[in-house]
C-alpha positions as MATLAB code, in Angstrom:
seq = 'MKNVRVFYEKNGPCKYISHLDTNRVMLRAVGKSRLNIWHTEGFNRHAYITFALPLSLGFGSTCESMDFRILDDDEDLSVIPERLNACLPEGIRVYRCAEAVHKPAAIESACYEIILEPMKENEISFEELSDKLGSFLALPEIIVQKKTKKGMKDVDLKPYILAYERHEGEKVAFSLTLPAGTTLNINPNLLIGALADYAGVELYADITRTGIFMQGGADFV';
ca = [
      -8.229   23.722   32.568;
      -8.698   22.115   35.819;
      -7.324   20.013   38.789;
      -8.166   16.080   39.060;
      -7.569   13.803   41.683;
      -7.347   10.636   41.201;
      -7.837    8.022   44.053;
      -6.520    4.054   42.925;
      -5.795    0.848   44.976;
      -2.031   -0.443   44.540;
      -1.981   -4.585   45.371;
      -1.073   -8.094   44.571;
       2.284   -8.071   42.962;
       1.593   -4.515   42.006;
       2.881   -3.865   45.416;
       6.336   -4.615   44.184;
       6.559   -2.661   41.563;
       8.637    0.989   42.465;
       7.494    4.512   43.004;
       9.518    5.881   39.068;
       7.899    2.306   37.376;
       4.535    3.247   38.750;
       4.959    6.812   37.569;
       5.388    5.230   33.847;
       2.590    2.877   33.983;
       0.636    5.811   34.584;
       1.954    7.723   32.524;
       0.910    4.539   29.578;
      -2.878    4.884   30.772;
      -3.338    7.707   30.720;
      -2.024    7.773   27.085;
      -4.044    4.551   26.383;
      -7.126    5.396   27.424;
      -6.793    9.221   25.724;
      -7.809   11.273   28.412;
      -7.512   15.000   27.464;
      -5.633   15.353   29.993;
      -2.492   18.595   29.918;
       1.082   17.667   28.705;
       4.590   20.161   29.554;
       6.143   21.810   26.955;
       9.452   21.812   25.120;
      11.606   19.227   23.250;
      10.120   16.537   24.993;
       6.694   16.908   25.662;
       4.635   13.917   28.001;
       1.541   14.136   30.420;
       2.568   15.930   33.782;
       1.092   14.090   36.035;
       1.628   13.935   40.611;
       1.813   12.131   43.602;
       0.895   12.283   46.926;
       3.021   10.332   48.198;
       5.416    8.379   47.094;
       5.575    3.927   47.679;
       7.469    2.061   49.591;
       8.087   -0.324   47.619;
       6.697   -3.727   48.967;
       3.292   -2.835   50.506;
       0.165   -2.105   49.224;
      -2.121    0.699   49.314;
      -6.025    0.953   48.903;
      -5.410    5.330   48.985;
      -3.496    6.265   46.744;
      -4.313    8.926   44.732;
      -2.151   11.083   41.636;
      -3.152   14.915   39.912;
      -3.279   15.557   36.960;
      -4.776   18.636   35.089;
      -8.178   18.045   32.664;
      -7.990   20.193   29.866;
     -11.970   20.044   29.582;
     -13.766   21.676   32.213;
     -17.756   20.620   30.519;
     -15.635   16.687   30.770;
     -16.517   13.690   33.088;
     -14.732   12.460   36.285;
     -16.485    9.275   36.704;
     -16.121    8.229   33.081;
     -12.521    8.552   34.675;
     -11.640    5.633   36.738;
     -13.224    2.729   33.872;
     -10.984    3.818   30.826;
      -8.665    4.005   32.954;
      -8.658    0.849   34.740;
      -8.768   -0.287   31.147;
      -5.468    0.293   30.466;
      -3.726   -0.894   33.608;
      -2.290   -3.385   35.029;
      -4.001   -6.331   37.809;
      -2.971   -5.473   41.544;
      -3.711   -1.331   40.420;
      -7.556   -0.178   40.140;
      -8.396    3.604   40.246;
     -11.959    3.845   41.551;
     -12.689    6.759   42.199;
     -11.569   10.662   40.312;
     -12.933   13.807   41.295;
     -11.616   18.142   42.074;
      -8.576   18.144   44.150;
      -9.195   19.330   46.616;
      -6.520   19.949   48.862;
      -2.334   20.823   48.036;
      -0.340   17.416   49.441;
       2.157   20.244   51.241;
      -1.441   19.160   54.049;
      -0.381   15.514   54.128;
       0.597   15.354   58.175;
       0.068   11.422   59.390;
      -0.618    7.866   57.305;
      -2.118    4.961   59.285;
      -0.905    1.194   58.002;
      -2.690   -2.106   57.945;
       0.960   -4.799   59.536;
       0.381   -8.755   59.923;
       3.587  -10.123   61.078;
       5.032  -13.670   60.577;
       8.416  -14.819   61.499;
      11.056  -15.244   58.856;
      12.047  -19.138   59.658;
       8.705  -21.116   61.089;
       8.500  -21.932   64.262;
      11.126  -19.613   64.758;
       8.959  -17.945   67.670;
       4.699  -19.300   68.602;
       2.175  -16.645   67.669;
       1.705  -15.888   70.684;
       5.483  -15.072   71.966;
       5.573  -12.840   68.649;
       2.014  -11.242   70.348;
       3.795  -10.807   73.535;
       7.152   -9.771   72.094;
       5.089   -7.659   70.314;
       2.550   -5.815   73.485;
       5.887   -5.735   76.037;
       8.375   -4.021   72.781;
       5.217   -1.266   73.255;
       4.738   -0.338   75.995;
       8.674    0.426   76.077;
       9.627    4.197   77.552;
      11.589    4.564   74.213;
      12.736    2.806   70.876;
      15.327    3.868   69.610;
      16.187    3.771   66.296;
      18.908    4.645   63.276;
      17.116    6.838   60.970;
      19.048    8.106   57.438;
      18.602   11.735   57.050;
      20.479   14.141   55.175;
      23.588   14.691   57.662;
      23.943   10.789   58.073;
      22.337    8.506   59.634;
      21.083    9.754   63.016;
      19.442    7.908   66.134;
      15.114    8.858   67.213;
      13.034    7.576   69.233;
      10.096    6.787   67.835;
       7.792    6.435   69.716;
       6.640    9.886   70.033;
       5.660    8.661   66.755;
       3.348    6.849   67.213;
      -0.148    8.957   66.650;
      -2.146    5.930   67.359;
      -2.000    1.682   67.688;
      -4.837   -0.823   67.890;
      -4.331   -4.607   68.129;
      -6.515   -6.260   65.135;
      -8.403  -10.242   67.312;
      -7.384  -13.293   65.673;
      -4.421  -16.635   63.849;
      -2.361  -14.450   63.030;
       0.127  -10.694   64.173;
      -1.924   -8.408   62.976;
      -2.582   -4.466   63.936;
      -2.730   -1.668   62.281;
      -0.497    1.758   62.705;
      -0.250    5.345   62.194;
       2.113    7.425   61.814;
       3.984   11.128   60.501;
       3.716   11.644   57.284;
       4.614   13.685   54.412;
       7.063   16.183   53.355;
       8.441   17.819   56.796;
       8.667   14.305   58.476;
       8.012   10.807   57.667;
       8.500    8.256   59.398;
       8.479    4.740   57.163;
       6.502    1.570   59.287;
      10.016   -0.656   58.555;
      12.453    1.020   61.427;
       9.146   -0.133   63.697;
       9.347   -3.368   62.352;
      13.457   -3.428   62.551;
      13.509   -2.802   65.891;
      10.682   -4.776   67.259;
      12.676   -7.990   65.445;
      16.362   -7.002   66.991;
      14.206   -6.956   70.019;
      12.257  -10.266   70.044;
      15.884  -11.586   68.359;
      14.456  -13.161   65.345;
      13.608  -12.271   61.444;
      10.011  -10.963   60.371;
       8.253  -10.810   57.537;
       5.695   -7.885   57.277;
       2.940   -7.559   55.172;
       2.346   -3.639   54.982;
      -0.637   -2.206   53.148;
      -1.393    1.398   53.461;
      -4.635    2.830   55.018;
      -5.250    5.740   55.156;
      -3.764    9.202   54.881;
      -4.595   12.085   56.757;
      -4.292   15.653   57.083;
      -4.310   18.330   60.087;
      -6.717   16.050   62.995;
      -6.859   13.537   61.396;
      -9.089   14.343   58.111;
      -9.302   12.237   55.212;
      -6.842   13.716   52.337;
      -9.221   15.067   49.705;
];
């Protein structure tokens, strides 16, 4: 028996499938594909799968992963993506399968590609929104309220912006790397909400997770 990690994309309408429903979709796909995987024991036996870093509702992703155990050590892992894709809805596509190397606890950060637009047409121009983003990120501190186990707490997001890169083009688009994992997780929507308050407009953010990293920026595999 060996631990297997499946990497997949989640985009289009499937962005609006919750993590719980994504779990159900994957369980059904695994069942329909007839993969020889380990099941829990007891009265309600079921295929046991885990996800490294659950994705927020409404986010797309090109780097999701789930783990399960293959009972046959000689199973050809290269055919698993095709078998699963035949059982998955449009918008979820498995692109790689390999033996799991690192534990999810090793995850420390994630990168997001973000495209911003005003909720109301012509409320703010592209140039104005671009300028607001630049001046916002140049602030010495960015204080937001974050929900913690002890309730709401004021948090300065500025130290948590691990990397930022603006993309040229006709849209306000940029990449952002933030802490992610079991110890600390910063949702990019916290930053977008603070930017909207700063700019005085409602913003729509198209967010896609494009990378999950361990210490030192190494890819999670």
